[in-house]
XYZ file of C-alpha atoms in Angstrom:
170
model
C 115.036 103.142 45.227
C 111.584 101.852 45.925
C 113.136 98.956 48.120
C 115.066 101.620 50.103
C 111.913 103.729 50.776
C 110.001 100.562 51.770
C 112.904 99.597 54.068
C 113.069 103.024 55.621
C 109.315 103.098 56.219
C 109.440 99.644 57.802
C 112.345 100.697 60.118
C 110.469 103.842 61.093
C 107.353 101.960 62.087
C 109.563 99.374 63.799
C 111.287 101.923 66.014
C 108.430 104.440 66.384
C 106.501 102.447 68.916
C 109.566 102.407 71.061
C 109.319 106.140 71.807
C 105.946 105.928 73.688
C 106.745 102.902 75.888
C 110.154 104.441 76.829
C 108.386 107.628 77.716
C 105.799 105.836 79.728
C 108.303 103.751 81.621
C 110.619 106.745 82.325
C 107.875 109.178 83.277
C 106.200 106.636 85.579
C 109.466 106.017 87.430
C 109.958 109.673 87.804
C 106.421 110.273 88.856
C 106.561 107.642 91.559
C 109.692 109.541 92.868
C 107.614 112.759 92.790
C 104.773 111.289 94.745
C 107.224 109.593 97.218
C 108.818 112.980 97.978
C 105.409 114.556 98.200
C 104.293 111.929 100.687
C 107.461 112.660 102.777
C 106.700 116.337 102.871
C 103.089 115.387 104.028
C 104.426 113.045 106.706
C 106.756 115.842 108.046
C 103.862 118.336 108.102
C 101.587 115.873 109.826
C 104.107 115.764 112.632
C 104.305 119.560 112.792
C 107.813 119.524 111.384
C 109.386 121.608 108.603
C 112.481 119.420 108.566
C 113.542 118.179 105.049
C 110.607 119.855 103.345
C 113.018 121.916 101.182
C 115.026 118.803 100.422
C 111.983 116.923 99.205
C 110.474 119.907 97.339
C 113.854 120.233 95.468
C 113.721 116.544 94.559
C 110.142 117.142 93.129
C 111.493 120.088 91.116
C 114.354 118.113 89.758
C 112.133 115.132 88.770
C 109.551 117.293 87.107
C 112.237 119.184 85.124
C 113.308 115.834 83.871
C 109.767 114.570 83.113
C 109.024 117.820 81.133
C 112.069 116.918 78.942
C 110.492 113.548 78.133
C 107.226 114.887 76.968
C 107.815 114.244 73.309
C 106.817 110.650 73.618
C 103.323 111.444 74.883
C 100.444 111.189 72.605
C 99.369 114.730 71.403
C 95.832 114.511 72.884
C 97.320 114.123 76.404
C 100.256 116.373 75.952
C 98.681 119.817 76.930
C 97.091 118.449 80.137
C 100.238 116.546 81.093
C 102.410 119.617 80.449
C 100.115 121.863 82.511
C 100.109 119.393 85.510
C 103.864 119.091 85.374
C 104.535 122.867 85.198
C 102.113 123.391 88.122
C 103.752 120.653 90.148
C 107.156 122.133 89.548
C 106.025 125.694 90.217
C 104.179 124.814 93.416
C 107.030 122.679 94.733
C 109.237 125.735 94.372
C 107.005 127.735 96.736
C 107.820 125.123 99.491
C 111.614 125.689 99.205
C 113.210 127.575 102.108
C 110.113 128.273 104.209
C 110.148 127.224 107.923
C 106.634 128.534 108.671
C 104.463 125.437 109.213
C 101.185 127.149 108.365
C 102.619 128.620 105.131
C 104.019 125.236 104.181
C 100.616 123.481 104.868
C 98.898 126.057 102.608
C 101.433 125.562 99.857
C 101.222 121.745 100.276
C 97.452 122.036 99.636
C 98.167 123.782 96.416
C 100.798 121.261 95.371
C 98.248 118.469 96.050
C 95.875 119.488 93.348
C 98.014 118.865 90.183
C 99.333 115.585 91.660
C 95.769 114.435 92.331
C 94.864 115.501 88.767
C 97.815 113.597 87.463
C 96.823 110.420 89.305
C 93.135 110.792 88.283
C 94.118 111.423 84.561
C 97.177 109.228 84.061
C 97.035 106.616 86.820
C 99.873 104.918 88.590
C 101.140 101.358 88.964
C 100.556 101.826 92.624
C 97.215 102.352 94.477
C 96.947 105.655 96.253
C 94.188 106.993 98.554
C 92.966 110.567 98.379
C 92.174 111.925 101.799
C 90.349 115.042 102.685
C 90.378 116.987 105.899
C 86.740 117.087 106.970
C 86.834 120.682 108.276
C 88.077 122.494 105.257
C 88.225 119.781 102.516
C 91.997 120.138 101.948
C 93.191 117.126 100.239
C 96.253 114.983 100.152
C 97.546 111.792 98.608
C 98.578 108.741 100.829
C 99.797 105.363 99.658
C 98.565 103.527 102.783
C 95.160 103.602 104.405
C 96.586 103.496 107.832
C 98.104 105.165 109.756
C 96.404 108.279 108.536
C 98.732 111.256 108.225
C 96.914 114.547 108.032
C 99.479 117.109 106.770
C 97.191 120.046 107.637
C 96.935 119.555 111.370
C 98.931 117.795 114.032
C 96.411 115.036 114.547
C 94.572 112.734 112.163
C 91.195 114.111 111.133
C 90.707 113.209 107.502
C 88.820 110.565 105.579
C 89.269 108.744 102.323
C 87.364 110.355 99.623
C 88.708 108.503 96.601
C 91.345 106.002 95.573
C 93.338 105.817 92.341
C 93.147 103.152 89.838
C 95.826 101.915 87.465
C 95.492 103.406 84.031
C 97.310 102.803 80.933
C 99.038 105.397 78.834
């Protein structure tokens, strides 16, 4: 009996570390998709276009739904903040669906930017991102490349880099 308990304990510790790396790998892949779709929305808005915003917002909603189902593998101390950021991202992306009003979409895109910037600052990414701000009203956005600048809040580039993300471990 004692040998059985030792074997079960050993197997539990053997397989337990697999949960967190699986979570990390899966959520990072999905978050890269979220940020990719977010950037595509920003690129459309920077051109004064509302085309495909709903499509990309729906992709963000789908990915964040999947991410929230993976949350069990996250260490408890990060779980609450992670859940809040994912729920906000999901909720704010829903506000982009169906609208064709460019100014409304730009306002909602600004709201969506905040939890994603919070995510990158807290949990990091395997990619480097630049955080831009529009100098007039300090609305922010995430952009993978330094140039060309793509200000989603107006039809011409007018922002500047205020921060860049760093790779962080889970």
